[in-house]
Tab-separated table of C-alpha atoms and ligand atoms in Angstrom:
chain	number	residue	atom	x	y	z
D	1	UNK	CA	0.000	0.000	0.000
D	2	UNK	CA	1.149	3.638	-0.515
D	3	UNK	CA	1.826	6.275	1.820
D	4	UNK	CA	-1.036	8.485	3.050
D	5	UNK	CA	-1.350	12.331	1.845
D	6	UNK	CA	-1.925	13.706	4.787
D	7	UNK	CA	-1.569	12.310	8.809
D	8	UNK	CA	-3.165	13.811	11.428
D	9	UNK	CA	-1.152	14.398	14.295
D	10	UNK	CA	-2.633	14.093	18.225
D	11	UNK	CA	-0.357	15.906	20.372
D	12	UNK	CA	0.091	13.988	23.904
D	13	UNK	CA	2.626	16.128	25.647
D	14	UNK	CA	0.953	17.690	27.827
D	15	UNK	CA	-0.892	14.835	29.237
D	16	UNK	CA	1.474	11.396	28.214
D	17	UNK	CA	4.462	13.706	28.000
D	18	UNK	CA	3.846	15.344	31.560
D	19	UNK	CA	1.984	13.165	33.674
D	20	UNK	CA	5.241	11.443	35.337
D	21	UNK	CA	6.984	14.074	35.817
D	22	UNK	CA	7.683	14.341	39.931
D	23	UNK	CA	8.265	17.691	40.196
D	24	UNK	CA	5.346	19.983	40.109
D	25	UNK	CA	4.248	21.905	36.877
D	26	UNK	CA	2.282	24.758	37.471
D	27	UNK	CA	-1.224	25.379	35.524
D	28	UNK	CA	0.266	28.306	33.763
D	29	UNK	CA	3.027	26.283	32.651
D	30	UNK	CA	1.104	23.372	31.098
D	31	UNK	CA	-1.938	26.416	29.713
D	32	UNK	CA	1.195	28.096	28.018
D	33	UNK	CA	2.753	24.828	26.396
D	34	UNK	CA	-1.009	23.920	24.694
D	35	UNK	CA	-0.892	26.939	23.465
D	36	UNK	CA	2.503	26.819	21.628
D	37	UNK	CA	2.235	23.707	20.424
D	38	UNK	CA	-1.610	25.400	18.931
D	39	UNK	CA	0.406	27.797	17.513
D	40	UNK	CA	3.076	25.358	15.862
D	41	UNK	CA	-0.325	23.920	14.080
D	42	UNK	CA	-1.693	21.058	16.195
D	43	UNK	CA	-5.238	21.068	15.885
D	44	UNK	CA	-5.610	18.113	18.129
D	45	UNK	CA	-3.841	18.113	21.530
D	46	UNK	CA	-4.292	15.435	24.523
D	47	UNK	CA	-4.342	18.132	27.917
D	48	UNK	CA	-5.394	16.751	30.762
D	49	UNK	CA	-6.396	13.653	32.309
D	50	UNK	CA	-9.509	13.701	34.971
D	51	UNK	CA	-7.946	10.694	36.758
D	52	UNK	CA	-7.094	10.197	40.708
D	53	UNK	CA	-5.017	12.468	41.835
D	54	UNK	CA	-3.982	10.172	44.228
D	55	UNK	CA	-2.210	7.780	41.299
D	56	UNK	CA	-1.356	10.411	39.249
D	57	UNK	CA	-0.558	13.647	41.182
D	58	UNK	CA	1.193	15.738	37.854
D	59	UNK	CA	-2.460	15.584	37.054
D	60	UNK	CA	-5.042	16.408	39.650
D	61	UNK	CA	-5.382	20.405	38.289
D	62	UNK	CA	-7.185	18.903	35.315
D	63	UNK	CA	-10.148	20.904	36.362
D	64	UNK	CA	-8.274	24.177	35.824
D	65	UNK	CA	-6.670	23.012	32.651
D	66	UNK	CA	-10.011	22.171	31.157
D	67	UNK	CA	-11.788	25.001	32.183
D	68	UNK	CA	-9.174	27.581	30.783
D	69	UNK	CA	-9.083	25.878	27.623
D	70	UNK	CA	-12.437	25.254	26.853
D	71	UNK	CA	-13.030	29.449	27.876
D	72	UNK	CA	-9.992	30.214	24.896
D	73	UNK	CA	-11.182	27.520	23.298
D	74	UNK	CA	-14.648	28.856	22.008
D	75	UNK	CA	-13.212	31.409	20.107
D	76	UNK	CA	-10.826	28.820	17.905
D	77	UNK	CA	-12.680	26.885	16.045
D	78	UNK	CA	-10.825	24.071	14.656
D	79	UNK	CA	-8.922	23.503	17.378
D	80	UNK	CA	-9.984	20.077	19.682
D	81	UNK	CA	-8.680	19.676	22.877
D	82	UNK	CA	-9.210	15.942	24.623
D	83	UNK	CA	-8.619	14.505	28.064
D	84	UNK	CA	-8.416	10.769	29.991
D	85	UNK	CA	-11.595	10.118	31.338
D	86	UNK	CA	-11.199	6.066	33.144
D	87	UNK	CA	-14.709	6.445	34.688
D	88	UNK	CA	-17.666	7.631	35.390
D	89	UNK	CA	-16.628	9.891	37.741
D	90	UNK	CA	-13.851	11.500	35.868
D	91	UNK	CA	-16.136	11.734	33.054
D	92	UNK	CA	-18.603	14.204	34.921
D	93	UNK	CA	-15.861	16.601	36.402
D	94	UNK	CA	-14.884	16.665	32.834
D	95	UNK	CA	-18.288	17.878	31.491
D	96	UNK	CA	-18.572	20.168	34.002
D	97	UNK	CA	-15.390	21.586	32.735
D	98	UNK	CA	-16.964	21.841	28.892
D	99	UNK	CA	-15.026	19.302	27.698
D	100	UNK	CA	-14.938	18.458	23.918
D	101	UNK	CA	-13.527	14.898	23.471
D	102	UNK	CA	-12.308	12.289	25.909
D	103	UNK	CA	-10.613	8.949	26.241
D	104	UNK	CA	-10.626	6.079	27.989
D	105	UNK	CA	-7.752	4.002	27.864
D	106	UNK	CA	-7.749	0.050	28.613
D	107	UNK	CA	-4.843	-2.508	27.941
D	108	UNK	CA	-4.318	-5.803	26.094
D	109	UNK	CA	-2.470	-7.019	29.096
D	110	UNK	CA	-4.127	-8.149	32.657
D	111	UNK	CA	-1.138	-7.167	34.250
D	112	UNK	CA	-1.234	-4.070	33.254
D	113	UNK	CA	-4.785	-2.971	33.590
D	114	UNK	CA	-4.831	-3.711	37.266
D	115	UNK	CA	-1.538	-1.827	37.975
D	116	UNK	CA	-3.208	1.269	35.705
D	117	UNK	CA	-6.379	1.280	36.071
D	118	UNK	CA	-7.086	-1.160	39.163
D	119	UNK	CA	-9.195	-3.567	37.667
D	120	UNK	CA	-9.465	-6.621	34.933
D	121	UNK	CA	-9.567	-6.118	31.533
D	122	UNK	CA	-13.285	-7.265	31.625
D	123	UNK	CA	-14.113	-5.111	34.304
D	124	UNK	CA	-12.627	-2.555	32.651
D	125	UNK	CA	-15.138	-3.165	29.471
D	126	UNK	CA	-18.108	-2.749	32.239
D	127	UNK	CA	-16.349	0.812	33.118
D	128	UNK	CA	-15.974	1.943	29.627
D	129	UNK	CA	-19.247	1.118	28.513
D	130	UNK	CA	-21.325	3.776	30.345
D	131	UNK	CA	-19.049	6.558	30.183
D	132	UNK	CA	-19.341	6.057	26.507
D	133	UNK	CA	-22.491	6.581	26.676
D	134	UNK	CA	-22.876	9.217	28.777
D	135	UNK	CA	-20.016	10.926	26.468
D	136	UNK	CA	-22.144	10.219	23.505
D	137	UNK	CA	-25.243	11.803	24.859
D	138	UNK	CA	-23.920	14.535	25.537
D	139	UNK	CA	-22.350	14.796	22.047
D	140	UNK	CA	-18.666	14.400	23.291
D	141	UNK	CA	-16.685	12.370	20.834
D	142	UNK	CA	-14.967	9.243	23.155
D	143	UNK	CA	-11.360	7.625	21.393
D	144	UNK	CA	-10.095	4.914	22.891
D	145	UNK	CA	-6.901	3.388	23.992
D	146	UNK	CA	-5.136	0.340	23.852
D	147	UNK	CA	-1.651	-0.011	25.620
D	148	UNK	CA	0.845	-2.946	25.839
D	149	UNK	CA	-0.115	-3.618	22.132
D	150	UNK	CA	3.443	-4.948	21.383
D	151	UNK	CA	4.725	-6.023	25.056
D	152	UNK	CA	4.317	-5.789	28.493
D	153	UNK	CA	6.553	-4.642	31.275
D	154	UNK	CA	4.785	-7.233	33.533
D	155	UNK	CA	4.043	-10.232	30.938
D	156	UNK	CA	6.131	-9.868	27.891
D	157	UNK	CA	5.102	-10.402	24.513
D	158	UNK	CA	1.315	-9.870	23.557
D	159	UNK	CA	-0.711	-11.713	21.172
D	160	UNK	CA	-1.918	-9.596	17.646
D	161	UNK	CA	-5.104	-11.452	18.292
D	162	UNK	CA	-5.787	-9.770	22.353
D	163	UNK	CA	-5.023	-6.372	21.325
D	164	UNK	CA	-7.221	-7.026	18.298
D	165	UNK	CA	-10.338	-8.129	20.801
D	166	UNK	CA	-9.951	-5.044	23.259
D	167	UNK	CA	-9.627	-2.713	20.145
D	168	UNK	CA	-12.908	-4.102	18.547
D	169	UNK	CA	-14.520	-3.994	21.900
D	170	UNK	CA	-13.335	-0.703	22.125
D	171	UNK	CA	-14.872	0.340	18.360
D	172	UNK	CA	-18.070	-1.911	19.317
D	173	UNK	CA	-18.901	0.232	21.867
D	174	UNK	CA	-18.718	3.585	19.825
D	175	UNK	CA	-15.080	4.910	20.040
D	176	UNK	CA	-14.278	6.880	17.122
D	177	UNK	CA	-11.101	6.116	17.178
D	178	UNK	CA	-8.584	2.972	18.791
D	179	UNK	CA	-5.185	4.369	19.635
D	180	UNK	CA	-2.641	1.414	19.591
D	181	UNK	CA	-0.072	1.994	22.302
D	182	UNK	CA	3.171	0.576	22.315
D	183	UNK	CA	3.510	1.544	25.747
D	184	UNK	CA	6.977	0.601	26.663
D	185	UNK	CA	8.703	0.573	23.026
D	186	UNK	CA	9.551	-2.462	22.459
D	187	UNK	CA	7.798	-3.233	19.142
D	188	UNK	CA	9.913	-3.767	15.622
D	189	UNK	CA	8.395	-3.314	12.353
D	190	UNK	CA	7.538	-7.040	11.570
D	191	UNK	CA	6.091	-7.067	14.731
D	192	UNK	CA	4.064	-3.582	14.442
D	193	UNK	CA	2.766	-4.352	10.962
D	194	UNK	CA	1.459	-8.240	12.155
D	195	UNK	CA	-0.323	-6.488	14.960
D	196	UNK	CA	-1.963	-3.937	12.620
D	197	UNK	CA	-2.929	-6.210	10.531
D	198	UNK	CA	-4.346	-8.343	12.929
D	199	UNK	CA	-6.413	-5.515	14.471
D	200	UNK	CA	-7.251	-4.249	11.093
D	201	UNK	CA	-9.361	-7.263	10.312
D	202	UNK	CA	-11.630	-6.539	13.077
D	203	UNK	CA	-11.880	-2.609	13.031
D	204	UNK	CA	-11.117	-0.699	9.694
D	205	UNK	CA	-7.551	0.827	9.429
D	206	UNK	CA	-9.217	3.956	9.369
D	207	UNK	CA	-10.105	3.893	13.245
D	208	UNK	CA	-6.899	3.293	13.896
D	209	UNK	CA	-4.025	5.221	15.453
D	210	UNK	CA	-0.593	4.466	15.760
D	211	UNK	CA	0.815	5.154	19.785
D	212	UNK	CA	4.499	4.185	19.662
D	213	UNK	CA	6.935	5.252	22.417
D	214	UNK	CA	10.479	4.989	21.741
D	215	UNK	CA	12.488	3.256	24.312
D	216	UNK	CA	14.592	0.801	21.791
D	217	UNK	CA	15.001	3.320	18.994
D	218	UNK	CA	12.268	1.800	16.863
D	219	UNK	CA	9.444	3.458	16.688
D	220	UNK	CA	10.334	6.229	13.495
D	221	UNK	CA	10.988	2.540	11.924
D	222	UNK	CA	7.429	0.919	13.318
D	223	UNK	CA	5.384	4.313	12.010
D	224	UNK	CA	6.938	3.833	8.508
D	225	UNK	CA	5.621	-0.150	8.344
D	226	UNK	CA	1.976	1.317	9.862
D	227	UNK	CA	1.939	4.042	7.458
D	228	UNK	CA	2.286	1.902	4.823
D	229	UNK	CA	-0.110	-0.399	6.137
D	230	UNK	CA	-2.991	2.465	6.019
D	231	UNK	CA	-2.437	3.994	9.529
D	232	UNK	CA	-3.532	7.754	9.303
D	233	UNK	CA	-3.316	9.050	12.886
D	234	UNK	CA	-0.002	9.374	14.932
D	235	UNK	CA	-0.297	10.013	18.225
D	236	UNK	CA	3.270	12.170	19.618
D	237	UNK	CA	4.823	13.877	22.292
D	238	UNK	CA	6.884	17.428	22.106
D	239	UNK	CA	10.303	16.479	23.110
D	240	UNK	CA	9.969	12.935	23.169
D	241	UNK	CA	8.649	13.985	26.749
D	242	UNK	CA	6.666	10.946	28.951
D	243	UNK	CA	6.737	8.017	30.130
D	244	UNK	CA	3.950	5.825	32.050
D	245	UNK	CA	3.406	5.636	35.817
D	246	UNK	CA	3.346	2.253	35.676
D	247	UNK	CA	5.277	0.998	33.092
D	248	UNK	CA	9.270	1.601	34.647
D	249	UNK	CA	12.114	2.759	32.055
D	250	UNK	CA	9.620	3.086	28.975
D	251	UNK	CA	10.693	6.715	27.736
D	252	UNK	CA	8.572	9.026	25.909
D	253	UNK	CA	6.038	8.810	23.651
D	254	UNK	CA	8.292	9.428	20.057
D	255	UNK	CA	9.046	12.927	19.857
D	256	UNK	CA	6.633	15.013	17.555
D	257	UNK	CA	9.497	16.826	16.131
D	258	UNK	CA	10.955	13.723	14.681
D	259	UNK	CA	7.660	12.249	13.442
D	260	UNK	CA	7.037	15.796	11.462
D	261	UNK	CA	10.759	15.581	10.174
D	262	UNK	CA	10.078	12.126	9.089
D	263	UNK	CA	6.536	13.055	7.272
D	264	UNK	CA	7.962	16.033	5.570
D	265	UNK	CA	10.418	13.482	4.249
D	266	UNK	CA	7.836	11.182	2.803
D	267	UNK	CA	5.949	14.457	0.743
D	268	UNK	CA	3.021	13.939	3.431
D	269	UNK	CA	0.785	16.840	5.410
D	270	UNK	CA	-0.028	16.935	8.457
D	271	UNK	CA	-0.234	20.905	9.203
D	272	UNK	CA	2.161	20.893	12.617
D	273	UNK	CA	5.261	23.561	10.734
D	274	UNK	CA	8.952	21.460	12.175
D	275	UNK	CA	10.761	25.101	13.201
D	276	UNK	CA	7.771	25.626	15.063
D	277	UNK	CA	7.354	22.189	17.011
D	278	UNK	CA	10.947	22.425	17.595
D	279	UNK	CA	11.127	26.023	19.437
D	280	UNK	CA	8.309	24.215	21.058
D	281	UNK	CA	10.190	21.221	22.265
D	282	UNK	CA	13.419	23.924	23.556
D	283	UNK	CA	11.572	25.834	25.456
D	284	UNK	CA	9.629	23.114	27.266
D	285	UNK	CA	12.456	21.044	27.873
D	286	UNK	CA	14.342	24.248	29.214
D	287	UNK	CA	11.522	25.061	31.454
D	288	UNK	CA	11.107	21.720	33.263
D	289	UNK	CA	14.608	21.015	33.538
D	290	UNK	CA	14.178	17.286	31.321
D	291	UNK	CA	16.880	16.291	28.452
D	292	UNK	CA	15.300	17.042	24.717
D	293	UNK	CA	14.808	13.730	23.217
D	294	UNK	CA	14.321	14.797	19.697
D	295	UNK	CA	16.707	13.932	17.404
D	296	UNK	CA	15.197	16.398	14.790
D	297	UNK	CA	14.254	19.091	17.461
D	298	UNK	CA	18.107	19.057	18.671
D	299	UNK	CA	19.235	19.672	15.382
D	300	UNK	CA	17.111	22.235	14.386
D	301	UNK	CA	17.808	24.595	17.448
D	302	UNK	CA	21.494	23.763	17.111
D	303	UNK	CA	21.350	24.770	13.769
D	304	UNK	CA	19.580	28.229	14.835
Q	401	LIG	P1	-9.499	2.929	42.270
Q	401	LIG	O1	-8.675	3.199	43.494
Q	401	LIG	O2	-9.759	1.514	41.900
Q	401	LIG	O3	-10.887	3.722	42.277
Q	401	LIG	O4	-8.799	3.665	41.056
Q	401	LIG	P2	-12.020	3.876	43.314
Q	401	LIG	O5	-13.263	4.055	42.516
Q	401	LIG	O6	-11.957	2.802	44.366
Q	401	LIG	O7	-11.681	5.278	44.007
Q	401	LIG	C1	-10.543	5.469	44.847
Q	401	LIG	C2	-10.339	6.961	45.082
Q	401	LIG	O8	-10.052	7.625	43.844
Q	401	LIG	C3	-11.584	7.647	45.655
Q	401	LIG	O9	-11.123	8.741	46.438
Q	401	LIG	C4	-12.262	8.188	44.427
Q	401	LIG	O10	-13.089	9.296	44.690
Q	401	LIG	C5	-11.057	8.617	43.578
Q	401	LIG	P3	-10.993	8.623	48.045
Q	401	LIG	O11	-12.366	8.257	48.517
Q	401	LIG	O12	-9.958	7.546	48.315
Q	401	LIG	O13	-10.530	10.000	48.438
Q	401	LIG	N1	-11.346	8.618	42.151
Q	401	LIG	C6	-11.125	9.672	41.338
Q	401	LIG	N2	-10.637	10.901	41.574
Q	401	LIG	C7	-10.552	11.745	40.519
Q	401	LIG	N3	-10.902	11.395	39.261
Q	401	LIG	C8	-11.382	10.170	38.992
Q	401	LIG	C9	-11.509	9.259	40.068
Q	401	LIG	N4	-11.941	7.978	40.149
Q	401	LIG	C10	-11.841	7.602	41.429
Q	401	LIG	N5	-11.707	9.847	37.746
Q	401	LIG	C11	-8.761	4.716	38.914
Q	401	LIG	C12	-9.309	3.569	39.748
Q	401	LIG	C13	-9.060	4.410	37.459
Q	401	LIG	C14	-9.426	6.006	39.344
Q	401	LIG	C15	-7.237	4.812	39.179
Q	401	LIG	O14	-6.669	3.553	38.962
Q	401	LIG	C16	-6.568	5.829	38.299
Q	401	LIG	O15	-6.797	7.036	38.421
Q	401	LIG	N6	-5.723	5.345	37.382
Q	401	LIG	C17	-5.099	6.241	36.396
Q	401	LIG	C18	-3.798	5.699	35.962
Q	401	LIG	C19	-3.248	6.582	34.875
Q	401	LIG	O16	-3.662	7.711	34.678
Q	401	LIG	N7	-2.244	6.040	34.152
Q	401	LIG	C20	-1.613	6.757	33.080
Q	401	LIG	C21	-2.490	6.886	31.863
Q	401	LIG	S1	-2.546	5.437	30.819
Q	401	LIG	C22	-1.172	5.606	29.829
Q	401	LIG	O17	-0.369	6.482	30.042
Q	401	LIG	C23	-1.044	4.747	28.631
Q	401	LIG	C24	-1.498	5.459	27.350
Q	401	LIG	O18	-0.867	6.727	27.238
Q	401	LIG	C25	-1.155	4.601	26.148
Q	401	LIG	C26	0.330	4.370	26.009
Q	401	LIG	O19	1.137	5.236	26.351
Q	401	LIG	O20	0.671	3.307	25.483
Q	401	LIG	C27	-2.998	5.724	27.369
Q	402	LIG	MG1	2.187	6.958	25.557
């Protein structure tokens, strides 16, 4: 198959990129990277996350974060602005807050859903199910999420065929979209493309989104094999920033700056302009005190 024309591009930085970061971030802080990385071109960013605050503390001001956007966000149309919602309960403080599009975010590994999200991958269906409806009826798009789709840190390799059951369970129930997340890296691009394809037999490649982190180096390499398997949505993180809570030594999300860099190569849009992402990326990077994990974004500051 041929590469896409265009990719759209969900920025996760401020929610996957910040949310294990120990040190706090201040409101203003995370308000004034969304709206950088708006003005770089991201019409889609990931900002908050309305989950405990007690599991993740970076987090627990996603009442403020909402709130301010969604004020500044009724005057810019085009722009969507999304946030974790694991239950019902997060899914109401986020209404409150005028929220426009949330997530909710299982995993193809037991393992991992209890250490995450405290509960079975089953019981986790059970959760989903009414805050997608709820979501729905208010007219609040709901995407979904997948992680562990190419390993576990807690039970190794993962079956195509269990990520592919969560992810139509996941479409079944009305997400718009399945985000696939290689949570801890450790996918290859034989491995990435038999997943996909796997997947892609129950819910149409188009409802897909590619989530790879970039622990081993590999996931530039893994986007190229989805990409040419159909895969029109990248999800990314400024800086290469992140990391999960609960999945130790998996780095960042791969860094927005490279994926741009690596689209530009390949003659395809996605609207996010590389000089732009990759101010983005210094300044953040200067301003939390974290190393710049862009390859792309290093060399285009150093270049000036
Ligand atoms: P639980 O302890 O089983 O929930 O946690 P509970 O219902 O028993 O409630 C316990 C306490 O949490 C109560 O407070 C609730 O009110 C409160 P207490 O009475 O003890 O004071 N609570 C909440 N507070 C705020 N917002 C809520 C909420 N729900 C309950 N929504 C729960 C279950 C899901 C809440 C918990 O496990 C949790 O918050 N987990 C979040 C973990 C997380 O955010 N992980 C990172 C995101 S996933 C990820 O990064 C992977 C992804 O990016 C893909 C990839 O990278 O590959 C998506
Ligand atoms: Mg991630």
């Amino acid at each position: 198959m041929a590469f896409p024309d265009s990719v759209r591009i969900v920025e996760v930085g401020p929610r996957d990129g910040l949310q294990n970061e120990p040190d706090p971030i201040t409101t203003a802080t995370k308000l004034e990277l969304i709206e950088r990385l708006a003005m770089a071109g991201h019409c889609h960013i990931e900002a908050a996350s309305f989950v405990s605050p007690k599991w993740v503390p970076q987090m627990a001001d996603h009442r403020e974060v909402m709130r301010a956007l969604m004020q500044e966000g009724a005057a810019q149309p085009g722009r969507r602005y999304s946030a974790l919602t694991p239950n019902l309960k997060g899914l109401e403080a986020a209404i409150e807050c005028g929220v426009q599009e949330v997530a909710v975010f299982g995993a193809a590994s037991e393992s991992f859903s209890q250490k995450n999200i405290n509960c079975s991958i089953a019981e986790s269906l059970e959760r989903f199910a009414p805050v997608v409806e709820r979501a729905k009826a208010e007219g609040i798009q709901v995407r979904g999420y997948v992680s562990c789709v190419l390993g576990c840190p807690y039970e190794g390799d993962i079956a195509p065929g269990q990520v592919a059951k969560l992810a139509r369970a996941l479409d079944d129930m009305g997400c718009y979209e399945v985000s696939l997340g290689d949570t801890i890296g450790t996918g290859t691009p034989l491995k990435a493309r038999r997943m996909l394809e796997a997947v892609a037999r129950d819910v149409p490649v188009t409802r897909l989104a590619a989530h790879f982190h970039d622990t081993y180096g590999q996931a530039l390499a893994n986007l190229v094999a989805v990409l040419e398997d159909g895969v029109q949505v990248i999800d990314s993180s400024v800086a290469g920033l992140g990391g999960c809570p609960y999945a130790k030594g998996a780095s960042g999300n791969v860094a927005t700056e490279d994926v741009v860099y690596l689209l530009e190569g390949l003659g395809i849009d996605c609207g996010v302009d590389l000089a732009r992402i990759a101010a983005v990326g210094d300044w953040i990077t200067h301003t939390i005190g974290r190393p710049n994990r862009s390859k792309a974004g290093v060399a285009m500051v150093a270049k000036g």
